[in-house]
PDB file of C-alpha atoms in Angstrom:
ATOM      1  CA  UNK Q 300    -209.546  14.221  74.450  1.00  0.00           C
ATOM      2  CA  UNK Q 301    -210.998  16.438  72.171  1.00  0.00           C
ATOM      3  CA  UNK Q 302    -213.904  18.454  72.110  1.00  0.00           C
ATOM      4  CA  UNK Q 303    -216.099  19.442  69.331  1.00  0.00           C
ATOM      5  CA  UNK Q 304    -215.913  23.852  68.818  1.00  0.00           C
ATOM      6  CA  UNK Q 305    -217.449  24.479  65.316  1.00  0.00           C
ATOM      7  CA  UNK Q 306    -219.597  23.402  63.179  1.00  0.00           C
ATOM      8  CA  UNK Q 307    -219.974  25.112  59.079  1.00  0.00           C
ATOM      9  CA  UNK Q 308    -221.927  23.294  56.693  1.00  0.00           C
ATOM     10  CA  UNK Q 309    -222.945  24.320  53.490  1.00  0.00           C
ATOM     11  CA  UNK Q 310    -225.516  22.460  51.006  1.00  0.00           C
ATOM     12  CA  UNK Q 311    -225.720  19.762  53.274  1.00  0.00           C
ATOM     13  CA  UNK Q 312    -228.798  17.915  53.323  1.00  0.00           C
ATOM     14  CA  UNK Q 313    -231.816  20.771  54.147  1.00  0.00           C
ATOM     15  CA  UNK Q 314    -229.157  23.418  54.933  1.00  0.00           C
ATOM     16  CA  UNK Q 315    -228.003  25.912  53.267  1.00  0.00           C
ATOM     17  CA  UNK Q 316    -225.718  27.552  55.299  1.00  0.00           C
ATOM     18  CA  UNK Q 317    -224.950  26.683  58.803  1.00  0.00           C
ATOM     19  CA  UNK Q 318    -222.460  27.389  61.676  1.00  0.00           C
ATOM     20  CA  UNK Q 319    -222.330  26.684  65.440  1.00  0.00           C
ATOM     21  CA  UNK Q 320    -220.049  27.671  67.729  1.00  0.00           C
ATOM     22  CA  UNK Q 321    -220.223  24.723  70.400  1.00  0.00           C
ATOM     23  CA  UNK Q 322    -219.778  25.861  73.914  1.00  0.00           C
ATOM     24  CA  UNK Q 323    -218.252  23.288  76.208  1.00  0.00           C
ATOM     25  CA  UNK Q 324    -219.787  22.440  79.693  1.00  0.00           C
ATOM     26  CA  UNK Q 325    -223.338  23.401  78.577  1.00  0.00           C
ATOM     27  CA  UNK Q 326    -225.751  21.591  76.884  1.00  0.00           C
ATOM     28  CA  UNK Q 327    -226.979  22.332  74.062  1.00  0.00           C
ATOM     29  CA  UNK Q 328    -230.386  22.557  72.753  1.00  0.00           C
ATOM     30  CA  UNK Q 329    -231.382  22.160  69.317  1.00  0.00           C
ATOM     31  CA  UNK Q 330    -235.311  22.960  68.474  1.00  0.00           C
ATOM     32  CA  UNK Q 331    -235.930  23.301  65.166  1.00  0.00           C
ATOM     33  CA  UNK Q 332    -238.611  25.816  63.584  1.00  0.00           C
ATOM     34  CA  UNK Q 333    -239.945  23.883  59.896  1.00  0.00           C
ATOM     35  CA  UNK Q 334    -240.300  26.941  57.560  1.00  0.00           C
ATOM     36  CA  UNK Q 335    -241.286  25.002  54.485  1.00  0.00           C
ATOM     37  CA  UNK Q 336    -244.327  22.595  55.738  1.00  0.00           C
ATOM     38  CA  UNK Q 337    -247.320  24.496  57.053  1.00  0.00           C
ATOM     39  CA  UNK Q 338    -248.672  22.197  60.003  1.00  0.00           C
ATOM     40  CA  UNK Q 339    -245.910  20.805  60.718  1.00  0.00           C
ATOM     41  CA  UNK Q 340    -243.736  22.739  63.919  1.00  0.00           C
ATOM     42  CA  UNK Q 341    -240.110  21.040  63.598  1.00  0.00           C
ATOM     43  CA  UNK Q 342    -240.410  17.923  61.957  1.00  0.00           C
ATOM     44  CA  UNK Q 343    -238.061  18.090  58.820  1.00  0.00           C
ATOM     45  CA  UNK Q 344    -236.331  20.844  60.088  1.00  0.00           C
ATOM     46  CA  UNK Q 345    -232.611  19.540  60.180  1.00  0.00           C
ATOM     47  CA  UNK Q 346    -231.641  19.105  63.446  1.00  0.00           C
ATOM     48  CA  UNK Q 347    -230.876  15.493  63.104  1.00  0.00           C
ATOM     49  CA  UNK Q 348    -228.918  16.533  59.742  1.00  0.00           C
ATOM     50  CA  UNK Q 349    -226.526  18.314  62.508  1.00  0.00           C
ATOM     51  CA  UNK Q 350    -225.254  15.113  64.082  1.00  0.00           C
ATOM     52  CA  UNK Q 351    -224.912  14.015  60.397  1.00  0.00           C
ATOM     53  CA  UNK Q 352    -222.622  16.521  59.934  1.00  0.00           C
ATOM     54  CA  UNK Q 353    -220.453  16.186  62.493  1.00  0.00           C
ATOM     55  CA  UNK Q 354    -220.539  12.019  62.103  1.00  0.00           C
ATOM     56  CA  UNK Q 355    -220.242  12.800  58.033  1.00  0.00           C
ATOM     57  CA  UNK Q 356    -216.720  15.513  58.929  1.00  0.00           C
ATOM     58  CA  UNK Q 357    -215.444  12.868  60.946  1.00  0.00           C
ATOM     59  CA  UNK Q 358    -215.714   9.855  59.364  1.00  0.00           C
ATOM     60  CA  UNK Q 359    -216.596  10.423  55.831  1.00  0.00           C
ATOM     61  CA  UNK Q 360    -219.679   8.289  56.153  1.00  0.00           C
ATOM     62  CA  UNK Q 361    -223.262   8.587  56.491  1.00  0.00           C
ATOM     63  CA  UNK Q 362    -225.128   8.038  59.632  1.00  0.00           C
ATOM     64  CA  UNK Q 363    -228.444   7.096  57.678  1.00  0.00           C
ATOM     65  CA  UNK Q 364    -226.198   5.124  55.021  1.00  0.00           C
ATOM     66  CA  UNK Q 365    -226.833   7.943  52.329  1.00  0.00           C
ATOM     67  CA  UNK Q 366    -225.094   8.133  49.442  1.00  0.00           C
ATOM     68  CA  UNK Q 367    -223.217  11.595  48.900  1.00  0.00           C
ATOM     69  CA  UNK Q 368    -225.116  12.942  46.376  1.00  0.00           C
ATOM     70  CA  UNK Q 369    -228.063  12.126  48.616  1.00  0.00           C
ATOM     71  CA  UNK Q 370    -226.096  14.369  51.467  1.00  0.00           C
ATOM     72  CA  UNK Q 371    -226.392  17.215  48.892  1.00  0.00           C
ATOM     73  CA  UNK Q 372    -228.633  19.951  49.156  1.00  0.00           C
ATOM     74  CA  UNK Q 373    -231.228  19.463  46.356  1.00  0.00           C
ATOM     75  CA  UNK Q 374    -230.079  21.448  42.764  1.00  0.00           C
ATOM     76  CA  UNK Q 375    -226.047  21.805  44.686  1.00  0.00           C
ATOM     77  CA  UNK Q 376    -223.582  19.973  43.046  1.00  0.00           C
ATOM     78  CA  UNK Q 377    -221.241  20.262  45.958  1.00  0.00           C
ATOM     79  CA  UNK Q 378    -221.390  20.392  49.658  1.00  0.00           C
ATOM     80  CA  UNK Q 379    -218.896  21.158  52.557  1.00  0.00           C
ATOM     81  CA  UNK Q 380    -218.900  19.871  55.826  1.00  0.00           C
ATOM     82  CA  UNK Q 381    -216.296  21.814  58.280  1.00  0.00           C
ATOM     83  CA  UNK Q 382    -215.370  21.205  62.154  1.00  0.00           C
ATOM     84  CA  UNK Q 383    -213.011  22.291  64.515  1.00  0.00           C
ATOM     85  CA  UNK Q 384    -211.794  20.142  67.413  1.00  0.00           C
ATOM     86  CA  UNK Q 385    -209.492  20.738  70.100  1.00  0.00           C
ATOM     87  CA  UNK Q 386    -207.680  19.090  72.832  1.00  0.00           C
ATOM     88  CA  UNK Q 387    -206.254  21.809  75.390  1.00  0.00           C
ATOM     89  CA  UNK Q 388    -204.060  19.145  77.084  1.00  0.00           C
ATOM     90  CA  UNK Q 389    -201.675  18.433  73.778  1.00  0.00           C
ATOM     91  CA  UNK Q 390    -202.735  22.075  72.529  1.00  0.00           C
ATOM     92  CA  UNK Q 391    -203.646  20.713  69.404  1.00  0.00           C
ATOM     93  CA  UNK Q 392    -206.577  22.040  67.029  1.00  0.00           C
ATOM     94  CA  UNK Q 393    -207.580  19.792  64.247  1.00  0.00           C
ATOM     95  CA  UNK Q 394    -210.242  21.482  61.410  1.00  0.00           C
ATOM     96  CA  UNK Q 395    -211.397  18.961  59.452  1.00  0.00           C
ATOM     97  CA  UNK Q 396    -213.119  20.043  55.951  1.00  0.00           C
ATOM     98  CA  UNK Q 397    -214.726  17.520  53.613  1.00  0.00           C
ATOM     99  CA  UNK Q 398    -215.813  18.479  50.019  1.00  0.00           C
ATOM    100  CA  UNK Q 399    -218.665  16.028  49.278  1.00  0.00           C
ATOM    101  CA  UNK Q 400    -218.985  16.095  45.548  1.00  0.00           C
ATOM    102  CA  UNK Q 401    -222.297  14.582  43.538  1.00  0.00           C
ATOM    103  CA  UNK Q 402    -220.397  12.927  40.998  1.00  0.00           C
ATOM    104  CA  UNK Q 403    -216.775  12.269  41.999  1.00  0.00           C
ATOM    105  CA  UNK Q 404    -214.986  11.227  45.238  1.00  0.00           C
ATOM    106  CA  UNK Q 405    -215.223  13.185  48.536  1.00  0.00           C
ATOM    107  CA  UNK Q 406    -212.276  15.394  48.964  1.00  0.00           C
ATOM    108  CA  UNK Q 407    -211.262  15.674  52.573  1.00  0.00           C
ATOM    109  CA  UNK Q 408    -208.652  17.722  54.106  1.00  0.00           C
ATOM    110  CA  UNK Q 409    -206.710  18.103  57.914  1.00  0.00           C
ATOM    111  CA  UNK Q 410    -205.199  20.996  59.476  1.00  0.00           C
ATOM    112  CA  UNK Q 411    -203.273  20.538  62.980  1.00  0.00           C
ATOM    113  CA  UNK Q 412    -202.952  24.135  64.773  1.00  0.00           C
ATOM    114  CA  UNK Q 413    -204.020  25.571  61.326  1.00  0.00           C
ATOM    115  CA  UNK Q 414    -201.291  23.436  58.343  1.00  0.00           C
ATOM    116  CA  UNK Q 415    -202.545  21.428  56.239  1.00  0.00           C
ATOM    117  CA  UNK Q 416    -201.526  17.879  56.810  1.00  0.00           C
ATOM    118  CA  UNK Q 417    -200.121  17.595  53.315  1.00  0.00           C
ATOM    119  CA  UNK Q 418    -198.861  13.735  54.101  1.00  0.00           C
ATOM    120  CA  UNK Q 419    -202.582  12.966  53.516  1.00  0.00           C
ATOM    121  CA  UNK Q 420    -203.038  14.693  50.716  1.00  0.00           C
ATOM    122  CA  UNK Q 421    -202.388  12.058  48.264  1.00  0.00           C
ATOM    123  CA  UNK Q 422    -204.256   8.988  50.468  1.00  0.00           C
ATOM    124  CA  UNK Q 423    -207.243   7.564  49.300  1.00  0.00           C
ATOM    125  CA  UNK Q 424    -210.666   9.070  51.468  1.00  0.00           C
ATOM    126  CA  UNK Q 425    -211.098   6.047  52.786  1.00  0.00           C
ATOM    127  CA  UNK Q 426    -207.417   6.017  54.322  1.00  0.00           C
ATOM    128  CA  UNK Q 427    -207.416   9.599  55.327  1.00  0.00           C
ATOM    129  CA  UNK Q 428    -211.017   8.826  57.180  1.00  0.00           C
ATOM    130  CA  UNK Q 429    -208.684   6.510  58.847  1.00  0.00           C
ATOM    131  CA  UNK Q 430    -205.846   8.281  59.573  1.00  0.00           C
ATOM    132  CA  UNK Q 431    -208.149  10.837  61.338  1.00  0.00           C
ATOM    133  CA  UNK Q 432    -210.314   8.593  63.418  1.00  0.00           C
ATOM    134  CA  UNK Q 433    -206.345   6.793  65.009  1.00  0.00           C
ATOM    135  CA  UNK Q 434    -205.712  10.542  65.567  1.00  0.00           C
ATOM    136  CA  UNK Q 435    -208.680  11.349  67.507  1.00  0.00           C
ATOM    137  CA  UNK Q 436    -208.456   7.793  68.862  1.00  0.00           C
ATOM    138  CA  UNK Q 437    -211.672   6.968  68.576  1.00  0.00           C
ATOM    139  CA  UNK Q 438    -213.898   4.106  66.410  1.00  0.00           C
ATOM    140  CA  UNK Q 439    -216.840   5.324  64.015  1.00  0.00           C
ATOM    141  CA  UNK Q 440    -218.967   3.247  66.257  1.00  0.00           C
ATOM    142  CA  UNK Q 441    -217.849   4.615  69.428  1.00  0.00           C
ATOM    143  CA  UNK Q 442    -219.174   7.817  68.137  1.00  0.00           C
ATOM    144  CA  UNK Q 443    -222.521   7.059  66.529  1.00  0.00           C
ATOM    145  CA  UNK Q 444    -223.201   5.301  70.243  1.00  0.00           C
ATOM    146  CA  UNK Q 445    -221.841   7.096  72.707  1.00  0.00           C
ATOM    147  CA  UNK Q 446    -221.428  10.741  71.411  1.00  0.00           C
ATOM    148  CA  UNK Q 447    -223.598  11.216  68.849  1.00  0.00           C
ATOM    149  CA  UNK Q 448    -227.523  10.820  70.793  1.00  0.00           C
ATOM    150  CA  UNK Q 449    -229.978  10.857  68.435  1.00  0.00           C
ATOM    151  CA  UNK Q 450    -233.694   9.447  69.382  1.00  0.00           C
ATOM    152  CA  UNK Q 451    -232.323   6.405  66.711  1.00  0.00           C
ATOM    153  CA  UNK Q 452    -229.903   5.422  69.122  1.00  0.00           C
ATOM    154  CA  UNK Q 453    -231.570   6.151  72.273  1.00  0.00           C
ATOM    155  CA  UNK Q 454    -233.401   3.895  74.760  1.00  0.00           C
ATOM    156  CA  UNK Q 455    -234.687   4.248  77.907  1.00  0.00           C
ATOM    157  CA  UNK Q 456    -233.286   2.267  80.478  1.00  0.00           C
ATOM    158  CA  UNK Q 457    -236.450   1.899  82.735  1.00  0.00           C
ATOM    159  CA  UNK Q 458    -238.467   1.361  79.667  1.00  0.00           C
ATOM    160  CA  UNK Q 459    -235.785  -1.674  78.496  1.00  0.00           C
ATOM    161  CA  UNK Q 460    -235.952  -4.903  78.876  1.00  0.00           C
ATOM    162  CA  UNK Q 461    -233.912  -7.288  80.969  1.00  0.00           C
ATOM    163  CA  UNK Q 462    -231.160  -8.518  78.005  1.00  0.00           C
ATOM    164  CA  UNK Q 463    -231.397  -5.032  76.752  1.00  0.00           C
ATOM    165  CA  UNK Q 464    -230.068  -3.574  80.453  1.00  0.00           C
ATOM    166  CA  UNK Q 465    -227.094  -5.810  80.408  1.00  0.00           C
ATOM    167  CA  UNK Q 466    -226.214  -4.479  76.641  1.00  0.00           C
TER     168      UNK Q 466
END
């Protein structure tokens, strides 16, 4: 299985300029600090815009159903969305980087172990974004619900009702 290691983002969404190194068997907590809105501590602050990117560099779609030149920082024309994953077992490390472009199709490219996988080069996004999800072997769903917690997708299960439980 693999496990996320990095995240780089730039122009995407509220950022400017990110990168995370994630650490594995610790838990990470994101607080965010709202430099732009007096009043208002973290709200706006772009932590959920992190799980975007990693949803966005792995399946080329939008969590929140935006269009790309909506995941563009306002006055970019551009912005890039990078991660590195990596599954010790098969000692394989996949970077993923996406180009998301305002006016033109999102180019997307994969490296295994640091080469370019040029027999995607000339697919389609939409069949590369493919191509990647069989190779992690996982479904876009699978990800937005069970890796990807966000309060959107979160309920309590002593707060839930009955029917919801057995979902």
């Amino acid at each position: 299985m693999y496990s996320l290691k990095n995240i780089k983002a730039e122009d995407f969404l509220s950022h400017q300029k990110t990168d995370i190194e994630v650490k594995q068997r610790e838990t990470t907590l994101i607080y965010g600090k709202n430099l732009t809105d007096r009043g208002v501590e973290s709200n706006g602050s772009g932590k959920s815009c992190i799980l975007e990117m990693v949803y966005v560099g792995i399946t080329g779609n939008s969590l929140r159903k935006a269009k790309n030149k909506e995941l563009i920082r306002n006055g970019q024309d551009t912005a890039l969305v990078s991660l590195v994953l990596e599954n010790p077992v098969i000692g394989m490390t996949l970077r993923i980087e996406r180009i998301i472009h305002a006016k033109k199709a999102t180019s997307v490219k994969l490296f295994e172990n640091g080469e370019l996988r040029e027999d995607l080069e000339d697919l389609k996004p939409a069949e590369t974004n493919k191509a990647i999800l069989e190779h992690l072997e996982i479904s876009a769903s699978d990800l937005a619900n069970y890796y990807l917690i966000s309060k959107e997708k979160y309920a309590s299960l002593l707060l839930s009702s009955d029917t919801q439980k057995k979902e």
